[in-house]
Short mmCIF file of C-alpha atoms and ligand atoms in Angstrom, two decimals:
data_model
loop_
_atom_site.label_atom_id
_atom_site.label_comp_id
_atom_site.label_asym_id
_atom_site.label_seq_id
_atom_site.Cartn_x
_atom_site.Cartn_y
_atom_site.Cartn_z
CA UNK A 17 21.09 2.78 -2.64
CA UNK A 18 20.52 6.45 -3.40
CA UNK A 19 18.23 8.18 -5.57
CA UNK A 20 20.93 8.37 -8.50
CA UNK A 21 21.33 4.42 -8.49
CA UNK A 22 17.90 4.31 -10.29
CA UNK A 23 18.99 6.63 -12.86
CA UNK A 24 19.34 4.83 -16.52
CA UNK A 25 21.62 5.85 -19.34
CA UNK A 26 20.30 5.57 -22.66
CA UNK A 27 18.84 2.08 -23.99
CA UNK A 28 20.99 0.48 -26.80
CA UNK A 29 17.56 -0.20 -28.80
CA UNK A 30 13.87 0.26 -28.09
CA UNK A 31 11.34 -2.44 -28.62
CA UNK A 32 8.49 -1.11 -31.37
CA UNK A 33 5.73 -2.70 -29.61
CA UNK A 34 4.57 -4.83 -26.70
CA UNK A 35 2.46 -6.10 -23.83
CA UNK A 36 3.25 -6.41 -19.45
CA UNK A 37 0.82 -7.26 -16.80
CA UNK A 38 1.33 -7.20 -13.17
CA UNK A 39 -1.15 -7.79 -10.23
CA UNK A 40 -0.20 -6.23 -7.33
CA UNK A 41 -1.98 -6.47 -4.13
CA UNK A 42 -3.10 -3.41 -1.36
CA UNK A 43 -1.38 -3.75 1.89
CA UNK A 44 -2.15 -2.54 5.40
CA UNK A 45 -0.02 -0.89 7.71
CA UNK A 46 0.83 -1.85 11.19
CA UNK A 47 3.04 1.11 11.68
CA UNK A 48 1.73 3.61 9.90
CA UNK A 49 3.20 6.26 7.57
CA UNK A 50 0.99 10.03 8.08
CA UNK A 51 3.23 12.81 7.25
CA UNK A 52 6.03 13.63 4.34
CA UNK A 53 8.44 15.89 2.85
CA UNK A 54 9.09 16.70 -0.57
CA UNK A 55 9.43 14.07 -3.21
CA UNK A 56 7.55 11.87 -1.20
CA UNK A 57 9.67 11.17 1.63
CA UNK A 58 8.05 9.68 4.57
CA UNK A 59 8.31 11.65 7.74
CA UNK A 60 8.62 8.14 9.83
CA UNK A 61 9.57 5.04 8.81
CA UNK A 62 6.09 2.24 8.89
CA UNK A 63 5.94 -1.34 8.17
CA UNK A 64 2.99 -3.41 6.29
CA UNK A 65 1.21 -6.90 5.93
CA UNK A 66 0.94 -7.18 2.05
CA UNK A 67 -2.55 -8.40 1.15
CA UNK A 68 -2.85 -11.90 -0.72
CA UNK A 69 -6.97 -10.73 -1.97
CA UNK A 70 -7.38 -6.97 -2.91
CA UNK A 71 -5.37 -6.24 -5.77
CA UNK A 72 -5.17 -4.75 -9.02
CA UNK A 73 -4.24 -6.28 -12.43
CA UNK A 74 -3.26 -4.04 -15.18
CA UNK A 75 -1.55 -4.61 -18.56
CA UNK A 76 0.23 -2.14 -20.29
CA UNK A 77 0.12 -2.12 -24.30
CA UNK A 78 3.06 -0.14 -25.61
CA UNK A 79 3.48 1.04 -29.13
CA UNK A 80 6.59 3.24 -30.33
CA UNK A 81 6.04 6.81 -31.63
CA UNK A 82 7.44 8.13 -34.74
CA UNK A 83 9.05 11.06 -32.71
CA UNK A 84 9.11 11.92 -28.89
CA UNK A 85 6.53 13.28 -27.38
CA UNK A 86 6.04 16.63 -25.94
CA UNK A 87 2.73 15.50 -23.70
CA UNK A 88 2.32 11.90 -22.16
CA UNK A 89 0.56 9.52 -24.82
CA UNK A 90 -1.69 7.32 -23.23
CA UNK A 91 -5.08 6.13 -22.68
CA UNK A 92 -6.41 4.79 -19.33
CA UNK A 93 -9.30 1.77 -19.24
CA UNK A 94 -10.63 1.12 -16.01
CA UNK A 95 -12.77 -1.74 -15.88
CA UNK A 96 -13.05 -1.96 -19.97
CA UNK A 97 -13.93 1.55 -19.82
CA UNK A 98 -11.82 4.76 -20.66
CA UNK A 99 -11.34 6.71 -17.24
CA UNK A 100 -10.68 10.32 -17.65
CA UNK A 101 -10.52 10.77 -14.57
CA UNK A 102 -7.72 9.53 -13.65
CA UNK A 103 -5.47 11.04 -16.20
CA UNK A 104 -4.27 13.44 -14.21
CA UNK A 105 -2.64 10.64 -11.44
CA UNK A 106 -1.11 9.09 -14.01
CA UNK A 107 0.43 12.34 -15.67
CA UNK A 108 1.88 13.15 -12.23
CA UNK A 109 2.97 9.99 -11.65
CA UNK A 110 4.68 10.20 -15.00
CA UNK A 111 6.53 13.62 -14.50
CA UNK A 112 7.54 12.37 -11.30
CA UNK A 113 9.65 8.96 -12.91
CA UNK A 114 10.36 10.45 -16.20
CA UNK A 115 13.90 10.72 -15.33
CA UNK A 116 14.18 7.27 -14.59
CA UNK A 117 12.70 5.86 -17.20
CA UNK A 118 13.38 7.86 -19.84
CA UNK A 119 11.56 5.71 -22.45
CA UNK A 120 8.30 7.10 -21.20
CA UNK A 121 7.87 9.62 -24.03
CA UNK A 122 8.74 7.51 -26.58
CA UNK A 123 5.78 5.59 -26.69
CA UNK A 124 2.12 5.63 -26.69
CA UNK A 125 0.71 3.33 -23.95
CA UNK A 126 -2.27 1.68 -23.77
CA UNK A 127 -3.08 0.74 -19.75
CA UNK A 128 -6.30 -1.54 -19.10
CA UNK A 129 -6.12 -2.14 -14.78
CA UNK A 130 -9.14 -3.35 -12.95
CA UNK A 131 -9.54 -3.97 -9.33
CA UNK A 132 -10.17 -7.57 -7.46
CA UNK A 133 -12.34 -4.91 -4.73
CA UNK A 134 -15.27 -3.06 -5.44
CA UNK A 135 -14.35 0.68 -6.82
CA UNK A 136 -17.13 2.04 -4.41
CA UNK A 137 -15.88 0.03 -1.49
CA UNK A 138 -13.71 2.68 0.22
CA UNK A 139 -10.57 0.72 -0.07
CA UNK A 140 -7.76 3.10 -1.51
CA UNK A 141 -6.74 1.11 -4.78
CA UNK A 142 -3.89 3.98 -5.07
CA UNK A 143 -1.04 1.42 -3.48
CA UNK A 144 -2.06 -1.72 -5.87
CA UNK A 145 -2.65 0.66 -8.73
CA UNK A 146 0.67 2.85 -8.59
CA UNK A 147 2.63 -0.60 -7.73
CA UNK A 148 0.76 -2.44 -10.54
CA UNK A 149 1.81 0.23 -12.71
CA UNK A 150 5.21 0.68 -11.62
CA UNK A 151 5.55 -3.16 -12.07
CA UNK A 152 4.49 -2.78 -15.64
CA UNK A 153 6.71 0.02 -16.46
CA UNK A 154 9.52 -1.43 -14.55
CA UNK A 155 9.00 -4.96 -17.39
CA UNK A 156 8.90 -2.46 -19.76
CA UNK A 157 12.43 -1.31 -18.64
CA UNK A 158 13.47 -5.13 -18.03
CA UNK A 159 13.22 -6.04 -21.73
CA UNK A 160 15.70 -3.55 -22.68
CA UNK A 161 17.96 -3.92 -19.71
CA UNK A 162 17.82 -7.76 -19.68
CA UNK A 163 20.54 -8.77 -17.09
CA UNK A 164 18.68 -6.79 -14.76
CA UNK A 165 18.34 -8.98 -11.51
CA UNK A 166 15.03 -9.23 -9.44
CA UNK A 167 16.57 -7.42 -6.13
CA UNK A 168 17.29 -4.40 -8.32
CA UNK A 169 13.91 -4.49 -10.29
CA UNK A 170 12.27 -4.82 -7.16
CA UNK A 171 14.18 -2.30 -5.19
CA UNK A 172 13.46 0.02 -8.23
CA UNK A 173 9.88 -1.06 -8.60
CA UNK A 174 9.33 0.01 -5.15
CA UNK A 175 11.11 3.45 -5.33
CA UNK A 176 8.81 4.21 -8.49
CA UNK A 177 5.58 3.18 -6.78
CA UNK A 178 6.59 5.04 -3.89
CA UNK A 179 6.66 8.48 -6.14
CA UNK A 180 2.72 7.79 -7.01
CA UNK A 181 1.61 7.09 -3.90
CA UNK A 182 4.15 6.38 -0.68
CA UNK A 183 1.91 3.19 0.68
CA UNK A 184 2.35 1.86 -2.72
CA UNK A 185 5.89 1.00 -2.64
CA UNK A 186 4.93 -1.12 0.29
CA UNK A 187 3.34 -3.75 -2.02
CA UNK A 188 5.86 -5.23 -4.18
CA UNK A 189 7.13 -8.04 -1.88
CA UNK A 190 5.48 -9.83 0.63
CA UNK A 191 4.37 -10.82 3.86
CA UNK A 192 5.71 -7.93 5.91
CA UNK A 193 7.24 -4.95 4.10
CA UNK A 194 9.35 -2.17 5.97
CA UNK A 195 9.71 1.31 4.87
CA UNK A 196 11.38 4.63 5.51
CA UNK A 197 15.05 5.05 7.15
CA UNK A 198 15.85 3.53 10.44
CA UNK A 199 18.76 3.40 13.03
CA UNK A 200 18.46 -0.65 13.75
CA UNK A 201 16.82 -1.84 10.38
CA UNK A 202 19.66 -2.07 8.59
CA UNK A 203 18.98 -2.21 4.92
CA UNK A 204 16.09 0.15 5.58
CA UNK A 205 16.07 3.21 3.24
CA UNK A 206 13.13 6.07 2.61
CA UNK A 207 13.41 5.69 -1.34
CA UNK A 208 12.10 2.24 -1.42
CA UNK A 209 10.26 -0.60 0.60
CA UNK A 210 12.12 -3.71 1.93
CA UNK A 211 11.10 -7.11 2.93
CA UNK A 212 11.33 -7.19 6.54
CA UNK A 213 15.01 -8.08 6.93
CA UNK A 214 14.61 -9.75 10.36
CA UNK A 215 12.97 -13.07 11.86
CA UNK A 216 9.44 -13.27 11.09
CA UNK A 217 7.87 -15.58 13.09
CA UNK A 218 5.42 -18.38 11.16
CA UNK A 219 2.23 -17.20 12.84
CA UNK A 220 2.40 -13.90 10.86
CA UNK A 221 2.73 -15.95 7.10
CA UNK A 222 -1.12 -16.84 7.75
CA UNK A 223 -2.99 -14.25 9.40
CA UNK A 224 -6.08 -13.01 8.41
CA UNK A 225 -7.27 -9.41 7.65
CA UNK A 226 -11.49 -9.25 7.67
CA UNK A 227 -12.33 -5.70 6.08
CA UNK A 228 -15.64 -4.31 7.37
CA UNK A 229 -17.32 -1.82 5.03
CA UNK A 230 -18.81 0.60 7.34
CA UNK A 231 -18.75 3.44 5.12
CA UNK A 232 -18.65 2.14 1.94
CA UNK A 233 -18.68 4.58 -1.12
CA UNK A 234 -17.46 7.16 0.76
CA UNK A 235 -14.61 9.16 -0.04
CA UNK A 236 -11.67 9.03 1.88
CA UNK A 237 -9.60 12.02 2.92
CA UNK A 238 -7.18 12.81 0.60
CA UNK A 239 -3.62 11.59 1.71
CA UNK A 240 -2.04 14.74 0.16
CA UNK A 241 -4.82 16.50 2.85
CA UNK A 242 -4.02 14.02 5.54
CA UNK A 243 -0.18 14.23 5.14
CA UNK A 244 -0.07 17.76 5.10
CA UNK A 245 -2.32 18.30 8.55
CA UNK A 246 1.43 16.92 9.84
CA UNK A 247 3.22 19.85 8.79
CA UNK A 248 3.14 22.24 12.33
CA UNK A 249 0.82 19.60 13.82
CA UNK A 250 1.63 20.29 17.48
CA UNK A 251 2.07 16.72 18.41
CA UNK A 252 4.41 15.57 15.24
CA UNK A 253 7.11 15.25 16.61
CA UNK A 254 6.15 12.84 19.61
CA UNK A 255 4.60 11.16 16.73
CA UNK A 256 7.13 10.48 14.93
CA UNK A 257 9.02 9.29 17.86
CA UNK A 258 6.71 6.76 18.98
CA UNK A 259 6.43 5.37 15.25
CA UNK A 260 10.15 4.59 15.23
CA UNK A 261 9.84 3.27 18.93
CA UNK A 262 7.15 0.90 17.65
CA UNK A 263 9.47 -0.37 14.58
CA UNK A 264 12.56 -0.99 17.26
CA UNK A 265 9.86 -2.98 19.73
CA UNK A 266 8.42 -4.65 16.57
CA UNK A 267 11.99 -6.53 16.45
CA UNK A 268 11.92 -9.05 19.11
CA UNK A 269 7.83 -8.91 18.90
CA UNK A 270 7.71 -10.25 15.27
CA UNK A 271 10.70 -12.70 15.71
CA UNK A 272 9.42 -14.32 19.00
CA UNK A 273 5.55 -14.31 17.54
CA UNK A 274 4.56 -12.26 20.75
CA UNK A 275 0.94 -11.67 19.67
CA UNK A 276 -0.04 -9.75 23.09
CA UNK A 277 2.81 -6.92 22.24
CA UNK A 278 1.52 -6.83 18.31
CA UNK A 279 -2.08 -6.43 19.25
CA UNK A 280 -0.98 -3.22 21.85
CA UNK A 281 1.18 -1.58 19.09
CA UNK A 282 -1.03 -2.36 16.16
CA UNK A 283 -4.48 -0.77 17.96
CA UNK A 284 -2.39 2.03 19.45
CA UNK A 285 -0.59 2.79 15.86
CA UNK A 286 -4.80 2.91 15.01
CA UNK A 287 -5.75 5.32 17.36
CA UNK A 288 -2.87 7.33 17.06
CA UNK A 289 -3.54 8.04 13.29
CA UNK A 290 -6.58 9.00 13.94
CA UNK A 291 -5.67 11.12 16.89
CA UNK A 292 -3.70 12.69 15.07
CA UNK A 293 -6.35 13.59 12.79
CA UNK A 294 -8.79 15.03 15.11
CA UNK A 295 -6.01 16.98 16.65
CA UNK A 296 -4.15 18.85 13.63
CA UNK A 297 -5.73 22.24 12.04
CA UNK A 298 -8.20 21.35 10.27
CA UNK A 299 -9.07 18.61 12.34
CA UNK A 300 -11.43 15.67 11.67
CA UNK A 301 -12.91 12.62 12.52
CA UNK A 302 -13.12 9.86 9.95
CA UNK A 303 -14.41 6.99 12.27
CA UNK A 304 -18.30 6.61 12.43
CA UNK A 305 -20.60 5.19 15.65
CA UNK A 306 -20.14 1.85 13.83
CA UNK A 307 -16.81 1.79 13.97
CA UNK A 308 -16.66 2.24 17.53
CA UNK A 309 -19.25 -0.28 17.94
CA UNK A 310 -16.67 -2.31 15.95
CA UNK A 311 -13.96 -1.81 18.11
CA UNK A 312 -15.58 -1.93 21.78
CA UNK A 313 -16.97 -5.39 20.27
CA UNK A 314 -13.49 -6.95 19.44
CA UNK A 315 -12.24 -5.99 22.98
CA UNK A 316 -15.41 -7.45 24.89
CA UNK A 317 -15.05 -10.98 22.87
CA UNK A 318 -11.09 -11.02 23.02
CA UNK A 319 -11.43 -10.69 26.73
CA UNK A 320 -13.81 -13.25 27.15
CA UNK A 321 -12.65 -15.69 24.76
CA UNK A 322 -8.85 -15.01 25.16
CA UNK A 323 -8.58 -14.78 21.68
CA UNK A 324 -5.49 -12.83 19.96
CA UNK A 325 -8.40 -10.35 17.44
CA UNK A 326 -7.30 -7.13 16.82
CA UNK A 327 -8.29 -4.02 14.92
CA UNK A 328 -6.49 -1.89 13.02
CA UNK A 329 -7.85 1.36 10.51
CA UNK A 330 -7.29 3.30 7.46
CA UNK A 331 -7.56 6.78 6.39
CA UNK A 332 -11.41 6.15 6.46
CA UNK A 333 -14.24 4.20 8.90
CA UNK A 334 -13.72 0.52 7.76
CA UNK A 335 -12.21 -1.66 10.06
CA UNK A 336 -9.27 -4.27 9.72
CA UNK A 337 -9.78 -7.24 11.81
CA UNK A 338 -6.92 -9.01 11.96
CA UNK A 339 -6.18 -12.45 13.89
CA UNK A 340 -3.87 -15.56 13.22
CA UNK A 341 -4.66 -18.24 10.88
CA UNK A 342 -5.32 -20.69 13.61
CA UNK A 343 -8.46 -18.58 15.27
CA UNK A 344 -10.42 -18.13 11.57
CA UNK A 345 -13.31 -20.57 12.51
CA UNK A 346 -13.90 -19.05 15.82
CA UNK A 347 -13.02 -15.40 14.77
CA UNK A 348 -14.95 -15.43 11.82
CA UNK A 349 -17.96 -16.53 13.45
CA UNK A 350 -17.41 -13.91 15.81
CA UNK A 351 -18.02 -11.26 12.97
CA UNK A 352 -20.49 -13.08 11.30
CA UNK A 353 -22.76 -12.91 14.86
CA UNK A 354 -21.52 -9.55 16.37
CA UNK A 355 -19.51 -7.16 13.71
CA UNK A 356 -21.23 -7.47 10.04
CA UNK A 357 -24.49 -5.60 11.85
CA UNK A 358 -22.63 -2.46 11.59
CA UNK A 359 -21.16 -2.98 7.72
CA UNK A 360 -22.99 -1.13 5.09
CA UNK A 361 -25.63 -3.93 3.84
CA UNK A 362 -23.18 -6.72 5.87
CA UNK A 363 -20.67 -5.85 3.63
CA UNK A 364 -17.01 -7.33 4.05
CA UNK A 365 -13.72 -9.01 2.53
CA UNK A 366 -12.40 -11.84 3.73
CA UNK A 367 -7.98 -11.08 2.80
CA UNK A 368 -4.87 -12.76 3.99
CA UNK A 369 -1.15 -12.12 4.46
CA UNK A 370 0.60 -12.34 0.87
CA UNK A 371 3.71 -12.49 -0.77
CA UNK A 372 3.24 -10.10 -3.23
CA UNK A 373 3.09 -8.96 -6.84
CA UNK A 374 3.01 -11.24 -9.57
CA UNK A 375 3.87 -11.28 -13.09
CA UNK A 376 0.88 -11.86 -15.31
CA UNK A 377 2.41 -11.34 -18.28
CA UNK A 378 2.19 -14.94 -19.74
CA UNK A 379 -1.44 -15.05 -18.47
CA UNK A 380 -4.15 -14.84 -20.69
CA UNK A 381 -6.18 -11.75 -20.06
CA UNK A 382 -9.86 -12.70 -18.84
C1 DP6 B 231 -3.26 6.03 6.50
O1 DP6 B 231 0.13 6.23 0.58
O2 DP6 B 231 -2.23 7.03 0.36
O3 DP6 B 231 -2.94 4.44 4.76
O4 DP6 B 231 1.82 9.07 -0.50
O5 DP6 B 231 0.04 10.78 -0.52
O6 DP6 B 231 -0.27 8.67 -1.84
P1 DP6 B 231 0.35 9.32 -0.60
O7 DP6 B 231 -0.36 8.68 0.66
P2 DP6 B 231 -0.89 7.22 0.95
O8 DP6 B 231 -1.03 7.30 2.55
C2 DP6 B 231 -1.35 6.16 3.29
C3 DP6 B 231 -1.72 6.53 4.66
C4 DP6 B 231 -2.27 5.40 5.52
C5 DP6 B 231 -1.17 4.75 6.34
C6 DP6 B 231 -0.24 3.78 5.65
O9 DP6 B 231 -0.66 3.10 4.70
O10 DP6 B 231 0.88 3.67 6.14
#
């Protein structure tokens, strides 16, 4: 599917007023996506686990306008309060869908969203927010399209959350979501994320993501920063090339559950992203001492207990611990004793593989 496939003529009637809600949960990537081109085009293609515990939940109220706007009409509530703030996401966001969804100036839209993760915890909310929002918009669309079928509102739920923020489109489906063009994923396309088309074996369904606050309350690097620093980056291009290497190895390594394989890409992915930060112009290093501590810890226990651990980061110093379902007890000990030292205040979230968004529309709000 193409850009144009998303496109929608005009609606045979609009709805006066109404109410969606979607949760949709973060996701981390295992392959990760650093670098775009315009319209928010990934430069390489990445794959995620979707998250089952850090999400966002947000309802949109609509109400129809006497005439069509010329500005955006909305107002934003985050966490029961109105958030300025963010206004200016959302208008972007906006501009960028406006042509496919061209109901969006017809009404004045009341969005309440509120995260299952603390604000100040340093996790980006921006892929569970966009998504959640795109989800909204995207029921919003569904009630006036009504034979739309779920592949295409996903598919187009995904391209939408991908023009607010590109990890966002990642977090529709779930457990393992692929996205950006590539040669052997088939059904893989840059506009939108896919569930990971191929065999998936069981031990990835349950596996267990521990996030370590190290540095909570900071703020991140901006992604439109980060992104950029990939533009005449001297080692892009290598990058690039090893991130679609990764996805072709991930094949077999995914199908046949080969957890020694998926640790070495996974931690290398990690470094690399941050390598790659301390090696464009500006360069910078987001990691702190603690989350080296983290790291040199996880090695030292998974070679003496032979246990599958691994680490993986974000744009930021928190750490993902991730390990199969069937090590918790023992792994989670492990950070209890050795890791949560070097969180902020022993500060961490215990999160899970997921299958994705749902539809909280018939829920009552809390
Ligand atoms: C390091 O999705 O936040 O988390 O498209 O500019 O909103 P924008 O960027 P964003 O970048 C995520 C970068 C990453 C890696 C990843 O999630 O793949």
């Amino acid at each position: 599917m193409t850009e144009k496939d998303f496109l929608t003529s005009e609606y045979s009637s609009l709805k006066n007023t109404g109410k969606v809600r979607w949760k949709s949960p973060s996701n981390i990537a295992l392959v990760k996506y650093w670098g775009k081109k315009k319209n928010q085009i990934p430069a390489n293609p990445s794959i995620s686990f979707t998250l089952h515990t850090c999400a966002t939940d947000t309802s949109v109220s609509y109400r129809k306008l006497d005439k069509k706007a010329t500005e955006f009409s909305f107002d934003l509530f985050f966490e029961g309060k109105l958030k300025d703030d963010f206004r200016p996401k959302i208008e972007t966001f906006f501009k960028r869908i406006e042509t496919y969804l061209p109901f969006l100036r017809e009404y004045h839209f009341k969005i309440e969203t509120s995260n299952s993760f603390p604000h100040s915890s340093g996790i980006a909310s921006s892929a569970s927010g966009m998504s959640a929002l795109a989800l909204c918009l995207m029921a919003m669309e569904r009630e006036l399209i009504p034979e739309m079928d779920t592949d295409f509102f996903n598919k187009k739920a995904s391209f939408l959350a991908r023009l607010g923020s590109g990890s966002a489109c990642r977090s529709i489906e779930g457990p393992l979501v692929q996205w950006g063009k590539h040669s052997t994923i088939e059904a893989s396309s840059d506009f939108y994320g896919i569930e990971y088309p191929y065999k998936v074996h069981e031990i990835f369904m349950n596996f267990q993501d521990t996030i370590l606050l190290v540095d909570e309350g900071q703020k991140q690097i901006s992604s439109t920063v980060g992104h950029d620093s990939m533009h005449g980056h001297p080692f892009a291009e290598q990058r690039f090339g090893q991130a679609l290497k990764h996805l072709s190895d991930f094949q077999t390594i995914l199908g046949d559950g080969n957890l020694g394989e998926f640790i070495k890409i996974v931690e290398s992915e990690a470094l690399t992203l941050h390598a790659m930060m301390m090696t464009s112009h500006p360069y910078f290093i987001l990691m702190k001492p603690n989350t080296l501590e983290i790291i040199n810890r996880i090695w030292s226990f998974r070679k003496s207990s032979k246990s599958n651990v691994c680490f993986t980061l974000d744009a930021g110093a928190n750490v993902h611990v991730l390990y199969p379902g069937k090590e918790k007890e023992t792994v989670y000990e492990f950070i209890k004793s050795e890791l949560l030292q070097f969180c902020e205040n022993g500060k961490h979230i215990c999160d899970r593989t997921g299958s994705g968004a749902k539809n909280m529309s018939k829920t009552p709000a809390t």
